[in-house]
Structure formats: structure tokens, C-alpha cells
PDB file of C-alpha atoms and ligand atoms in Angstrom:
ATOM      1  CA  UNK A  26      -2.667 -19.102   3.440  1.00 54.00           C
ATOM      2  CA  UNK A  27      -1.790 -21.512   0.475  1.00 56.00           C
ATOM      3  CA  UNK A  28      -4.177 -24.256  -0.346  1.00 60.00           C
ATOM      4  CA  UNK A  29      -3.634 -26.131  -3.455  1.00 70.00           C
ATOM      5  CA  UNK A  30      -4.933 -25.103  -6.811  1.00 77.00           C
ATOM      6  CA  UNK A  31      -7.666 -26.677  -8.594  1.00 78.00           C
ATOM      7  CA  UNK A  32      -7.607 -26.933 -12.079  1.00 81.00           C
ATOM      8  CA  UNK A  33     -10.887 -24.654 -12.364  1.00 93.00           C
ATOM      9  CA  UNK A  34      -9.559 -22.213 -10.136  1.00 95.00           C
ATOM     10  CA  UNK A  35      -6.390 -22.187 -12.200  1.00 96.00           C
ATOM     11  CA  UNK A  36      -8.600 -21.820 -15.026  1.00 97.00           C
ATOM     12  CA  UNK A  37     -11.188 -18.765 -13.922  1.00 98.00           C
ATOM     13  CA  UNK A  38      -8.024 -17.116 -12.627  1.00 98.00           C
ATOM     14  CA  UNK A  39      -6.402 -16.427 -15.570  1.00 97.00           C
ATOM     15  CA  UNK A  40      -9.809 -15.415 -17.516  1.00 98.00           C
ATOM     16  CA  UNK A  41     -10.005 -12.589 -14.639  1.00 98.00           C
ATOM     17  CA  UNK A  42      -9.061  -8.954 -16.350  1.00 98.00           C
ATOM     18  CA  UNK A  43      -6.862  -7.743 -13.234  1.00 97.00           C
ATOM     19  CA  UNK A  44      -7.210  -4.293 -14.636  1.00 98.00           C
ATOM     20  CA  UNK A  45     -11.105  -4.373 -13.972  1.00 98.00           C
ATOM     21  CA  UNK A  46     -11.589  -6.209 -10.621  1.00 98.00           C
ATOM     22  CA  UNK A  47     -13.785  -4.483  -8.130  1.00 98.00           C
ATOM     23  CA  UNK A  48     -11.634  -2.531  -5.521  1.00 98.00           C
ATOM     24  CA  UNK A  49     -14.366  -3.793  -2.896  1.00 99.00           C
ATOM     25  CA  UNK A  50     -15.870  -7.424  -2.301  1.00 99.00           C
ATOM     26  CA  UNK A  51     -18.579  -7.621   0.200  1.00 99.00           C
ATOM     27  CA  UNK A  52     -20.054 -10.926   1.122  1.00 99.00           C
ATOM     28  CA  UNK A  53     -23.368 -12.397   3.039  1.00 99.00           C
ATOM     29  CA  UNK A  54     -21.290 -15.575   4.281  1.00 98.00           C
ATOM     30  CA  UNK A  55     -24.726 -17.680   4.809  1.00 99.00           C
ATOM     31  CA  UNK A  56     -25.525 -21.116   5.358  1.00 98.00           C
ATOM     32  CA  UNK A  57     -23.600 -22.553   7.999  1.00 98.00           C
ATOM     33  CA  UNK A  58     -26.694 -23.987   9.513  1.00 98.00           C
ATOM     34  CA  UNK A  59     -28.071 -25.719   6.725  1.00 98.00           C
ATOM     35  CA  UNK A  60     -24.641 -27.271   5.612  1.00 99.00           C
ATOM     36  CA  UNK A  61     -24.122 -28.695   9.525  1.00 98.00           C
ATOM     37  CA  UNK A  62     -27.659 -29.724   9.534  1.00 98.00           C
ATOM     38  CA  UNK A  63     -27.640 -31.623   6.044  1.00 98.00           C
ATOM     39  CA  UNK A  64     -24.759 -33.686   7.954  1.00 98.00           C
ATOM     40  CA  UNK A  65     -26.849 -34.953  11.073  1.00 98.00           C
ATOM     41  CA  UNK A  66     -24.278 -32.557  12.695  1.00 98.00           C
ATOM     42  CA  UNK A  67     -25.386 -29.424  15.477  1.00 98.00           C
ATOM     43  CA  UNK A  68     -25.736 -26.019  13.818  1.00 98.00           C
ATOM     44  CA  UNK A  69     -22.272 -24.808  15.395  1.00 98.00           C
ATOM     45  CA  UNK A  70     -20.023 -26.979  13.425  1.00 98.00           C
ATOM     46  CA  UNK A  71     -21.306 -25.454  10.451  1.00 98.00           C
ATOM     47  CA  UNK A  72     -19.779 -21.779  11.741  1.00 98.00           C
ATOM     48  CA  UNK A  73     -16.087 -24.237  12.700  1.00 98.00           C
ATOM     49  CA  UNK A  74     -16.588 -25.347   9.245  1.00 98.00           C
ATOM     50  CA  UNK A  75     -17.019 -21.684   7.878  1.00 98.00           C
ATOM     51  CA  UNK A  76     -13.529 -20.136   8.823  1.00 98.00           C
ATOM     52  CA  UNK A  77     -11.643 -22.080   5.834  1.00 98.00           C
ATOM     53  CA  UNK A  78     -14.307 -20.612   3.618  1.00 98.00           C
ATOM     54  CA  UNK A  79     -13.131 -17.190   5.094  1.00 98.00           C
ATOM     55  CA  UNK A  80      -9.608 -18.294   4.722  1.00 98.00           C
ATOM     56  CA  UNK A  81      -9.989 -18.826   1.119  1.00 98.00           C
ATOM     57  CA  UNK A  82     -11.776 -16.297   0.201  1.00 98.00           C
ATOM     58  CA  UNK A  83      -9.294 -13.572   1.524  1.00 98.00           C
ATOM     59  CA  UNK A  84      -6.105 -15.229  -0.324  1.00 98.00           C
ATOM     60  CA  UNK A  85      -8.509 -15.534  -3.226  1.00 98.00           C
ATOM     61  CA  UNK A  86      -9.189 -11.848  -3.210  1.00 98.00           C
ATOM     62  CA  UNK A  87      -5.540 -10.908  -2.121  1.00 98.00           C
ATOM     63  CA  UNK A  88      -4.249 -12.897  -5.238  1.00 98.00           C
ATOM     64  CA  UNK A  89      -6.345 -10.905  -8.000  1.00 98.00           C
ATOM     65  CA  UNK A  90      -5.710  -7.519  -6.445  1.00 98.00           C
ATOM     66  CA  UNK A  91      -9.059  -6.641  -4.426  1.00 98.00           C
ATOM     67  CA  UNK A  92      -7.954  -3.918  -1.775  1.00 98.00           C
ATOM     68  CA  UNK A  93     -11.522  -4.156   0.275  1.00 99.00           C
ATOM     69  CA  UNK A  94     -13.197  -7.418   1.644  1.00 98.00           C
ATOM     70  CA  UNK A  95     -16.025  -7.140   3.812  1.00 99.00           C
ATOM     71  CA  UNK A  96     -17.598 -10.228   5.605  1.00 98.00           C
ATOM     72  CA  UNK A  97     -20.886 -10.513   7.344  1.00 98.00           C
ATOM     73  CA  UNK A  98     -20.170 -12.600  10.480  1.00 98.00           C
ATOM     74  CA  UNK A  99     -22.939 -11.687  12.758  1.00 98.00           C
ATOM     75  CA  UNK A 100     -25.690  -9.405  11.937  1.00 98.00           C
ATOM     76  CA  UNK A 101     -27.657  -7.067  15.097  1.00 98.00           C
ATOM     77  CA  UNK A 102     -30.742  -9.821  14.572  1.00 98.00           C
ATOM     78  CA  UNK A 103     -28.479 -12.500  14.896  1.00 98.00           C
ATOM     79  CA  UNK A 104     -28.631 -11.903  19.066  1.00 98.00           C
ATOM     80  CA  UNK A 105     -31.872 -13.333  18.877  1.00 98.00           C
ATOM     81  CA  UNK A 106     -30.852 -16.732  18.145  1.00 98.00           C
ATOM     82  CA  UNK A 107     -30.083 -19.779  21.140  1.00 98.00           C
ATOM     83  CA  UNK A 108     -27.975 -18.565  23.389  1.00 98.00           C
ATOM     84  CA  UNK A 109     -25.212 -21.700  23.352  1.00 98.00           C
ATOM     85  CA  UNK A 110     -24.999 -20.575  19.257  1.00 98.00           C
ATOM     86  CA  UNK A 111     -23.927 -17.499  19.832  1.00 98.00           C
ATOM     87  CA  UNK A 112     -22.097 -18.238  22.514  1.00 98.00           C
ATOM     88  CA  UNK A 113     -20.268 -20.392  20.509  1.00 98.00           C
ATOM     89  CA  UNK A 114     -19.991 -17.793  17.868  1.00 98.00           C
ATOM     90  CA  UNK A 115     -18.342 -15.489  20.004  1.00 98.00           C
ATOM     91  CA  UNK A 116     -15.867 -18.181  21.404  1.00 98.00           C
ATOM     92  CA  UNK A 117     -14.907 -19.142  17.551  1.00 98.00           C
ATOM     93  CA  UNK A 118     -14.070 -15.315  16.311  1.00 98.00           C
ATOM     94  CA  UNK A 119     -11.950 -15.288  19.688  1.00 97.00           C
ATOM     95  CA  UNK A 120     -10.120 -18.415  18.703  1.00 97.00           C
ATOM     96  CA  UNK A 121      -9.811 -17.828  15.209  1.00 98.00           C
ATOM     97  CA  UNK A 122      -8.258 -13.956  15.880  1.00 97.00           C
ATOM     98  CA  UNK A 123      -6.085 -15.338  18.041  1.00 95.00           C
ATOM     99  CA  UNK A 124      -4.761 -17.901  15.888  1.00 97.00           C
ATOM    100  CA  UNK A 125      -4.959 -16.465  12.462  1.00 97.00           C
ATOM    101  CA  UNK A 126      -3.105 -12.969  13.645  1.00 97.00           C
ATOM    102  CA  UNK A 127       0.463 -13.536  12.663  1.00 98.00           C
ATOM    103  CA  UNK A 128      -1.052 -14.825   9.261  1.00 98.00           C
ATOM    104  CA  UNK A 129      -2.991 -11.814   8.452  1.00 98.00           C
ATOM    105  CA  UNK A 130       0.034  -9.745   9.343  1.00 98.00           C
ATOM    106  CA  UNK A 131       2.456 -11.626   7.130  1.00 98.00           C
ATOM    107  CA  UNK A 132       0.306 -11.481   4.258  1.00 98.00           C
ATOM    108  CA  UNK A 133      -0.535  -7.617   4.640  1.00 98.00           C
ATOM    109  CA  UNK A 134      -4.088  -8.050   5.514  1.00 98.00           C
ATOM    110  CA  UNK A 135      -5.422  -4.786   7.827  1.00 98.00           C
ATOM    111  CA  UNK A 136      -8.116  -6.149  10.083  1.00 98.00           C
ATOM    112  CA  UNK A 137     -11.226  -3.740  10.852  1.00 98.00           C
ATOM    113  CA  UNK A 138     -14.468  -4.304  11.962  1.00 98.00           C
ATOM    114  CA  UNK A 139     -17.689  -2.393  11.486  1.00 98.00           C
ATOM    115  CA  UNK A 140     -20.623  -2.629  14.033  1.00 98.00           C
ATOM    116  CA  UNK A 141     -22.192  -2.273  17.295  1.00 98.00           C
ATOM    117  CA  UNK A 142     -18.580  -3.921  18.916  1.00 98.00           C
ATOM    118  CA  UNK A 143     -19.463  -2.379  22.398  1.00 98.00           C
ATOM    119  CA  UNK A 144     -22.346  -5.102  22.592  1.00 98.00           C
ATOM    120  CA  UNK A 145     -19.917  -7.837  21.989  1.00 98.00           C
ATOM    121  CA  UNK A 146     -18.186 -10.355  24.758  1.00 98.00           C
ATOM    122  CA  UNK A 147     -15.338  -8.683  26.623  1.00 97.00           C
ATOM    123  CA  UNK A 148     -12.919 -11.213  25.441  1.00 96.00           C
ATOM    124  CA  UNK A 149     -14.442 -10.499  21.883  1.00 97.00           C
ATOM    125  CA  UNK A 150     -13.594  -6.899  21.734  1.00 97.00           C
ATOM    126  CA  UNK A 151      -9.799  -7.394  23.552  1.00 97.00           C
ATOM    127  CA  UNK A 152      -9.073 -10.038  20.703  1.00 97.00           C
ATOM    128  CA  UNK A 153     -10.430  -7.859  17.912  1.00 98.00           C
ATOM    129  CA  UNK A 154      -8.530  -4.432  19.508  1.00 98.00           C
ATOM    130  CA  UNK A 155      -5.535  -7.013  19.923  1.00 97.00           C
ATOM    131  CA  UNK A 156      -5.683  -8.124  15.873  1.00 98.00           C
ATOM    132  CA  UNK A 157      -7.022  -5.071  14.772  1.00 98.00           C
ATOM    133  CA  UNK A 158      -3.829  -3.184  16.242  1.00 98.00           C
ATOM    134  CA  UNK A 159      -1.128  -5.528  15.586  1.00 98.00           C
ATOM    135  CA  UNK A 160      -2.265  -5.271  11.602  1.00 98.00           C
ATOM    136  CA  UNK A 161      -3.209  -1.261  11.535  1.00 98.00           C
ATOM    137  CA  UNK A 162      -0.487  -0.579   9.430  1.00 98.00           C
ATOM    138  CA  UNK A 163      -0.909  -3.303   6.384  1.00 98.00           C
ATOM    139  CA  UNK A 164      -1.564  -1.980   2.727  1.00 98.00           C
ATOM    140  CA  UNK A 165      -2.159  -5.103   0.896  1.00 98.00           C
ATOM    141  CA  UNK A 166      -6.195  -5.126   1.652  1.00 98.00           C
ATOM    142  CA  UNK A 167      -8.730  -4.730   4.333  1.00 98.00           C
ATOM    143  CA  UNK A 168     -10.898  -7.417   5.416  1.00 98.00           C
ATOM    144  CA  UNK A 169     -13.741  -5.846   7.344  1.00 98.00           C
ATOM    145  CA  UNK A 170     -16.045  -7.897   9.652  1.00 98.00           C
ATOM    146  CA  UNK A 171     -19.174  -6.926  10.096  1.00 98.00           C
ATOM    147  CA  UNK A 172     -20.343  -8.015  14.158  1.00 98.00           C
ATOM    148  CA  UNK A 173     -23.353  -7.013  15.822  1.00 98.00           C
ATOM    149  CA  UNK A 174     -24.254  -4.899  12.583  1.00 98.00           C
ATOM    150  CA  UNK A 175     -27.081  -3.787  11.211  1.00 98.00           C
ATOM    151  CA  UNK A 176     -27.413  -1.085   7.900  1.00 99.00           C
ATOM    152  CA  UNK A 177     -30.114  -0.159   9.840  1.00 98.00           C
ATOM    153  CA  UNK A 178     -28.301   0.310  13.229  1.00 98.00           C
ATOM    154  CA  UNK A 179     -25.566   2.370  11.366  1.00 99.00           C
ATOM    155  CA  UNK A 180     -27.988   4.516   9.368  1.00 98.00           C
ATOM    156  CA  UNK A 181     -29.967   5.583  13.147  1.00 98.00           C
ATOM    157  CA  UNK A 182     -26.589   6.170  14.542  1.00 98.00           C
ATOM    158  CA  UNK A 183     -25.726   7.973  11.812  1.00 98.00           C
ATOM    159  CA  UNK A 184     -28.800  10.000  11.733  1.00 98.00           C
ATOM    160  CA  UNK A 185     -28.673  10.805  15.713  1.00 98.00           C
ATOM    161  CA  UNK A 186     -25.489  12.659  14.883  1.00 98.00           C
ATOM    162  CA  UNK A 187     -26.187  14.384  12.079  1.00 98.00           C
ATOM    163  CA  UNK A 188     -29.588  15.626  14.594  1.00 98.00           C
ATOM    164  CA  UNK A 189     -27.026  16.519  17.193  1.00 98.00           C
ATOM    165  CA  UNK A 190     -24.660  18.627  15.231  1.00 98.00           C
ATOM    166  CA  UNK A 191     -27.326  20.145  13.954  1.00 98.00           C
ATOM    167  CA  UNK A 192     -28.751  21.218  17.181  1.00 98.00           C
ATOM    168  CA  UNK A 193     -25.548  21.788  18.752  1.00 98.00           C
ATOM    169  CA  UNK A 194     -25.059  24.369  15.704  1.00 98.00           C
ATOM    170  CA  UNK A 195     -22.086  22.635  14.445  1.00 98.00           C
ATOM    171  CA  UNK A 196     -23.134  21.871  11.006  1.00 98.00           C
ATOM    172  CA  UNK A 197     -25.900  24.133   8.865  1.00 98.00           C
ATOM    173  CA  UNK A 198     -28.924  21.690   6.588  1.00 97.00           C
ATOM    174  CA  UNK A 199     -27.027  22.970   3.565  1.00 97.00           C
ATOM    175  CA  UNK A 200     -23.673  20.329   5.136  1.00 98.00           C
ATOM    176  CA  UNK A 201     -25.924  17.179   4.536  1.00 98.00           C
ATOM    177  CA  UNK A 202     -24.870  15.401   1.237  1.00 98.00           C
ATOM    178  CA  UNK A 203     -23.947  12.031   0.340  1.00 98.00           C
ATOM    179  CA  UNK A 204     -20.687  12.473   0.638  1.00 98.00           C
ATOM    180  CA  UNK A 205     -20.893  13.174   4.244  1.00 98.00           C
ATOM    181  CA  UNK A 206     -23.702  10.943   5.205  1.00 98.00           C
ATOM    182  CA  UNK A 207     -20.770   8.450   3.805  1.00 98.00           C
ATOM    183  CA  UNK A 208     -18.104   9.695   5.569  1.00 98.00           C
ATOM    184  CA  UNK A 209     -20.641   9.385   9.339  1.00 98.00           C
ATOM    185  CA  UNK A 210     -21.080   5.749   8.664  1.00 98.00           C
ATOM    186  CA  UNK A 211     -19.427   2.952   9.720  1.00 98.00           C
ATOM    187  CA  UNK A 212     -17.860   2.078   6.969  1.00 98.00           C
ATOM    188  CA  UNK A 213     -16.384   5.534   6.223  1.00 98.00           C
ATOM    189  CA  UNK A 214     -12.880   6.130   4.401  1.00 98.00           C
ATOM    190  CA  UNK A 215     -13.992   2.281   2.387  1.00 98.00           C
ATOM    191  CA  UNK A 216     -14.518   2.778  -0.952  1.00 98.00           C
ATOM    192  CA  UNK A 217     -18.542   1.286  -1.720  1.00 98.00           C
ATOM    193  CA  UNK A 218     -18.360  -1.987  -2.714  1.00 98.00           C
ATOM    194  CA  UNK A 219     -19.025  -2.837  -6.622  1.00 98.00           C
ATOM    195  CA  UNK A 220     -19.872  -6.197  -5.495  1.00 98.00           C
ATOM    196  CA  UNK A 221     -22.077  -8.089  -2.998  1.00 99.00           C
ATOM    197  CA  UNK A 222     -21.895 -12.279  -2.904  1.00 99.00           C
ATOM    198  CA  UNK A 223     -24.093 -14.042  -1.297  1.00 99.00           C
ATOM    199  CA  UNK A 224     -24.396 -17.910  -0.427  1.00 99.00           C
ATOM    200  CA  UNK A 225     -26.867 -20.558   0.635  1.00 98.00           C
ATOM    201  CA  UNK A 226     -29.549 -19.471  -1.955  1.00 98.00           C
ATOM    202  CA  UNK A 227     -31.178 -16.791  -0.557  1.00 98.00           C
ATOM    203  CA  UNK A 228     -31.794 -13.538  -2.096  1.00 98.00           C
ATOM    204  CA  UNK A 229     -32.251 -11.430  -0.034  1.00 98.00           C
ATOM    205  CA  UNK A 230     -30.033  -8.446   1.903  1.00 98.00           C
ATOM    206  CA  UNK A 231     -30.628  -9.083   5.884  1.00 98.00           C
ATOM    207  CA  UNK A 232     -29.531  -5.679   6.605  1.00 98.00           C
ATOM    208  CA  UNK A 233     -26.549  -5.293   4.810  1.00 99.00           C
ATOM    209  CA  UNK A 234     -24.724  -2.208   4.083  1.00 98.00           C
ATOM    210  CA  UNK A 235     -28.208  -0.631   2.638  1.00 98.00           C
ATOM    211  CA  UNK A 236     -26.888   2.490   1.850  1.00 98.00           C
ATOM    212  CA  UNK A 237     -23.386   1.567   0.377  1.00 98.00           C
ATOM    213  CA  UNK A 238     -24.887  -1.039  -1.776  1.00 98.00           C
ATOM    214  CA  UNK A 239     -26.881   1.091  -3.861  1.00 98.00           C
ATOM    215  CA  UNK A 240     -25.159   0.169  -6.974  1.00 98.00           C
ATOM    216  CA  UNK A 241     -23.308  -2.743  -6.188  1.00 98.00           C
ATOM    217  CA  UNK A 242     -23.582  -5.911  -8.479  1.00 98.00           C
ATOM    218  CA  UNK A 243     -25.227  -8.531  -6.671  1.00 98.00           C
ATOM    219  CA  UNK A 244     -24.464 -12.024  -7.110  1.00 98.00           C
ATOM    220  CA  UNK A 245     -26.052 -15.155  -5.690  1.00 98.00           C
ATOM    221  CA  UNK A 246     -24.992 -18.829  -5.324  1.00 98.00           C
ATOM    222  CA  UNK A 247     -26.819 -22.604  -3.887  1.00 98.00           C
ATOM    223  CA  UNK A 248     -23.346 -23.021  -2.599  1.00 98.00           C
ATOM    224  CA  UNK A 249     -23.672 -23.070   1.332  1.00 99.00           C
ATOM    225  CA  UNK A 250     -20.865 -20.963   3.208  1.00 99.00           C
ATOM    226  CA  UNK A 251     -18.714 -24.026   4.141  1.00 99.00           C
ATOM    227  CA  UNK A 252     -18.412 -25.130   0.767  1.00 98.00           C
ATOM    228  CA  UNK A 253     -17.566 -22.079  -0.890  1.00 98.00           C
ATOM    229  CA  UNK A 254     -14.291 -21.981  -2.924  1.00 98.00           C
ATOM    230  CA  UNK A 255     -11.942 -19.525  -4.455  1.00 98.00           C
ATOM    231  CA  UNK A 256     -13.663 -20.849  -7.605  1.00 98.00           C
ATOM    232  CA  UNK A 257     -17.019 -19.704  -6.493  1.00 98.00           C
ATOM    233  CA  UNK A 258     -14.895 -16.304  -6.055  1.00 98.00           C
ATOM    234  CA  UNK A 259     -13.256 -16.385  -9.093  1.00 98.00           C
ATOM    235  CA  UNK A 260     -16.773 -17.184 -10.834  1.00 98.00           C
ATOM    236  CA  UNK A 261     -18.414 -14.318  -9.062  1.00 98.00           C
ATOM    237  CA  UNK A 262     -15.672 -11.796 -10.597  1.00 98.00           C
ATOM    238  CA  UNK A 263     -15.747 -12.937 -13.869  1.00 98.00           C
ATOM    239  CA  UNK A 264     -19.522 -12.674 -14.235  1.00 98.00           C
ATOM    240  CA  UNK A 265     -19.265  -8.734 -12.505  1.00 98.00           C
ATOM    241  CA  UNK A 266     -16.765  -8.311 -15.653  1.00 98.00           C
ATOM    242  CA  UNK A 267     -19.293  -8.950 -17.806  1.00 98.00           C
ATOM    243  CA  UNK A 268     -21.940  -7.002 -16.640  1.00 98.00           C
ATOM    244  CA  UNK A 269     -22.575  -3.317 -18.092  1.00 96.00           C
ATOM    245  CA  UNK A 270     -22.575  -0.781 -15.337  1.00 96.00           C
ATOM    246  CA  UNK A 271     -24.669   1.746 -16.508  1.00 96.00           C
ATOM    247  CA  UNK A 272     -25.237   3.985 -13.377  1.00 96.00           C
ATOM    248  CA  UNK A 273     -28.859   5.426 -15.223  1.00 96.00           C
ATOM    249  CA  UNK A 274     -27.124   6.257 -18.544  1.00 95.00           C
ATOM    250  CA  UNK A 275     -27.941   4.604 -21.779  1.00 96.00           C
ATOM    251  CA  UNK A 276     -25.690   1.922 -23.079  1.00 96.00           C
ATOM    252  CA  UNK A 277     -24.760   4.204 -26.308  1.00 96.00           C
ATOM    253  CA  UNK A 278     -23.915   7.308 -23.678  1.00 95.00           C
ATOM    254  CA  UNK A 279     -21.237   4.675 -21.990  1.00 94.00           C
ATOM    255  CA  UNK A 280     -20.030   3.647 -25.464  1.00 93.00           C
ATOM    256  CA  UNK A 281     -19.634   7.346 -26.211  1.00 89.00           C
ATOM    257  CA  UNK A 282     -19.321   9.754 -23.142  1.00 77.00           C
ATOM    258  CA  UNK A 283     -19.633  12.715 -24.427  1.00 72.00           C
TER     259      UNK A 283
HETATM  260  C1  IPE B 301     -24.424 -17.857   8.451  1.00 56.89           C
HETATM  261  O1  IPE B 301     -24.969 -19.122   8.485  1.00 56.89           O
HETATM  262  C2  IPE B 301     -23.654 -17.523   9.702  1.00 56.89           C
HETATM  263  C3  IPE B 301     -24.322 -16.555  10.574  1.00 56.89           C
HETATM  264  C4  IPE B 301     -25.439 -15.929  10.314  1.00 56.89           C
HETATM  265  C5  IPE B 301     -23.679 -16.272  11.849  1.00 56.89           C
HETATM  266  P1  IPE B 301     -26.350 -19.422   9.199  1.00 56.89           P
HETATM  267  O2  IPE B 301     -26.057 -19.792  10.611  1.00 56.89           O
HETATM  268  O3  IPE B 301     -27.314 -18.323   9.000  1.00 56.89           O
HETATM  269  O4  IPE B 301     -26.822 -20.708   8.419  1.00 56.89           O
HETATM  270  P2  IPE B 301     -28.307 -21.046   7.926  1.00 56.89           P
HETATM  271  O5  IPE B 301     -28.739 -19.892   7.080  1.00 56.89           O
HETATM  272  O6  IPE B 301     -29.146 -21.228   9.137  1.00 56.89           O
HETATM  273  O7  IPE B 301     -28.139 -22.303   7.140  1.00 56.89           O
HETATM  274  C1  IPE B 302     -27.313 -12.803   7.449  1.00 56.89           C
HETATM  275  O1  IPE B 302     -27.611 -14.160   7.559  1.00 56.89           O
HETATM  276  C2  IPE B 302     -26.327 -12.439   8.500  1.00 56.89           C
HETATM  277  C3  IPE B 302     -24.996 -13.029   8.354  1.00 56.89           C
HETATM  278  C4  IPE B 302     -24.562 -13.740   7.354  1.00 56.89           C
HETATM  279  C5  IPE B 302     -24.102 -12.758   9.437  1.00 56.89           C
HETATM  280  P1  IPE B 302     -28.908 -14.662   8.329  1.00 56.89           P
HETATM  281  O2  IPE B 302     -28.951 -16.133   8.169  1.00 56.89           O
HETATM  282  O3  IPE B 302     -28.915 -14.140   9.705  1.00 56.89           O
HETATM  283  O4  IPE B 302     -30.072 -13.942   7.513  1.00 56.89           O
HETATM  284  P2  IPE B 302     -31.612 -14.288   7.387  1.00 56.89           P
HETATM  285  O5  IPE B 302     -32.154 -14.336   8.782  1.00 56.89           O
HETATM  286  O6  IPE B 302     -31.732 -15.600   6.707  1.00 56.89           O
HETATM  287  O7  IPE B 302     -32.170 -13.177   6.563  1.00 56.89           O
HETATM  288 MG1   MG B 303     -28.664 -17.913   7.540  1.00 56.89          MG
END
């Protein structure tokens, strides 16, 4: 997990406030494509290229103290692209549990993953059952990926239960709230994160954690996902450190909660 230190990293680092860094990172990792294709190179080694990216980014967060990092790796539309690209896809998270485990566990990382996983490649699901297991009992943070998910596919799944216990009489209309339409998604027991990245230059969500996002920061970046750096991190923190979370109030009720 070490790579060496730029002097910018260095830099941004120390300007970080560790006592205010969001407990939860989530990130649209996008771009592969577009970096591979910029190259003359096929669309997949974009996604090889992307895993350092991923490496970085998780010692990046370890080092400053985020407890929650959750990655977008492949989204429920994302099965409508060629078939040999996902294929590949599903080959690389494979190869990359497999030979990143032992590293995750020595630096504490817990592995989960949030999503439709039943839809996924045998072989996917044993590796990510295998990883997923072997780091259940690590503290130091979570990195969550995000396969074959949808906000939208959790929010219907989340909604045909609520319908059922309903109708089953388990739970009474007066039960709903948002604290336990949290607790039915898939991301339930994760704090929500205070701040969403995303790369490549487009601004837009794709279907991302809709409902836990409500009042996340959002920050965006040119950078394409195989370029990105624990700078581009770094830089992403220190500009949520700046911002004023308001959450509806008015800046002189935050300066003076009464
Ligand atoms: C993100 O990169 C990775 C996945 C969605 C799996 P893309 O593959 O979307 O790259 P672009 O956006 O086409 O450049
Ligand atoms: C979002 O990226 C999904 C992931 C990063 C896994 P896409 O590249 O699929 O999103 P769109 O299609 O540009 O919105
Ligand atoms: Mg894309």
C-alpha cells in the first residue's frame, strides 16, 4: 500500500484538519474508457489501469482517518454494455480480490459490497464472499463496492419490503420513517456519506446512492479515473473543509445555535 509521496500530496496533507474529515467518502470512479481510448488503447485497459487509482485512494483515505469509502465499480446499467467489457470487468474484480486480500487485511480494511451481487459471475460472488469474510472483522475502515447497483434498484427493493411487512401485518404506516427506510437499504448500519467525488468531468449522479446523498458535498474533477491521485483526494477534502454545511439553517443560526 505505500507509493511514494509527492511533494503536493505532502503538502495538501498537512493543510487537512483531521478533526473535520468526513467519516464517509463515496466516489463515481469514471473515465476508464476515455483515458484507454485517448491512448489508441481498447476500452478494457482503461478498467486494468483503474485498480492503482483504487489502490491509492483507499491508503489515501486510511491515512487521514476516513472510516467509510464507497466505490462505484459497476452500476445495474452498466450490463448493457459489450459483452467482452464486462466480461472483462468481472474477470479483473476476480483477479484483483484475489490478489489484493492479504493487503486489505494487513492494513485493517473491512471489505463489503452493496448491490444486486446475486446477478454477478459465480466466480465473482465466491471471490467477494472469500475477501469479504477473511476481512469481516477489520476496524480501520470500510471500503464498500458498489456491483450491479443501482439507487434505484435498492430504493424498489426497499420499497417491496416495506409493502410486504406491511401486508404481512408486521409493521403498522406509523413504522415508516427515515430512519428505517435507512436501516432497509443496502447500505444500512454506513453512516451517509458527507462527500461524493466524481471523475472524468461529468456531473451528473448515474444512479448513485440517491437517497443517502441528500446532503452530501459533491465534488467534481477533468481528472479521468486512471489518473486520479491521492492529491486529487487530498484536494477534494480540503475544499469539503471549506464549505459551510448549513443543512436549511441560516449561516448566523450555525454561528450561534441557539
Ligand atoms: C468507469 O469508466 C468504469 C465503469 C463504469 C465500469 P467508464 O468505463 O465509464 O469510462 P468512460 O466514461 O467511458 O470514459
Ligand atoms: C457510472 O459511470 C457508473 C460507474 C462508475 C460504475 P457510467 O460511465 O456508467 O455513467 P454514465 O453512463 O456516463 O452516466
Ligand atoms: Mg463512464
Amino acid at each position: 500500500m505505500n507509493t511514494p509521496h509527492t511533494s503536493t500530496e505532502q503538502e495538501l496533507r498537512e493543510r487537512i484538519d483531521p478533526a473535520r474529515v468526513p467519516v464517509h467518502i463515496a466516489v463515481i470512479m469514471d473515465g476508464n474508457g476515455r483515458w484507454a481510448e485517448n491512448k489508441g488503447e481498447h476500452r478494457v485497459q482503461g478498467h486494468v489501469n483503474g485498480v492503482q487509482p483504487i489502490r491509492e485512494t483507499l491508503t489515501g483515505a486510511t491515512e487521514i482517518g476516513i472510516k467509510y469509502l464507497t466505490l462505484y465499480a459497476f452500476s445495474t446499467e452498466n450490463w448493457s454494455r459489450p459483452k467482452a467489457e464486462v466480461d472483462a470487468l468481472m474477470e479483473l474484480l476476480v483477479n484483483t480480490l484475489a490478489s489484493e486480500v492479504s493487503e486489505l487485511h494487513e492494513n485493517g480494511v473491512r471489505l463489503n459490497a452493496i448491490g444486486d451481487l446475486d446477478s454477478l459471475p459465480v466466480g465473482c460472488r465466491g471471490a467477494l464472499k472469500k475477501a469479504m469474510d477473511h476481512t469481516a472483522g477489520n476496524m480501520r475502515i470500510t471500503l464498500t463496492l458498489a456491483l450491479s447497483y443501482s439507487a434505484r434498484w435498492d430504493i424498489l427493493r426497499m420499497v417491496r419490503g416495506v409493502a410486504n411487512d406491511i401486508k404481512e401485518g408486521r409493521i403498522g404506516m406509523h413504522d415508516i420513517d427515515e430512519k428505517a427506510i435507512s436501516a432497509r437499504l443496502s447500505t444500512s448500519g454506513i453512516p451517509h456519506p458527507e462527500l461524493l467525488v466524481r471523475t472524468s468531468g461529468e456531473h451528473r449522479i448515474s444512479n448513485f446512492l440517491l437517497w443517502e446523498i441528500a446532503y452530501a458535498e459533491l465534488w467534481f474533477t477533468p481528472v479521468l479515473w486512471p489518473d486520479f491521485r491521492k492529491e486529487h483526494l487530498y484536494q477534494a477534502v480540503l475544499d469539503f473543509q471549506q464549505r459551510e454545511r448549513r443543512f436549511g439553517r441560516t449561516r448566523e443560526q450555525l454561528q450561534d445555535p441557539q
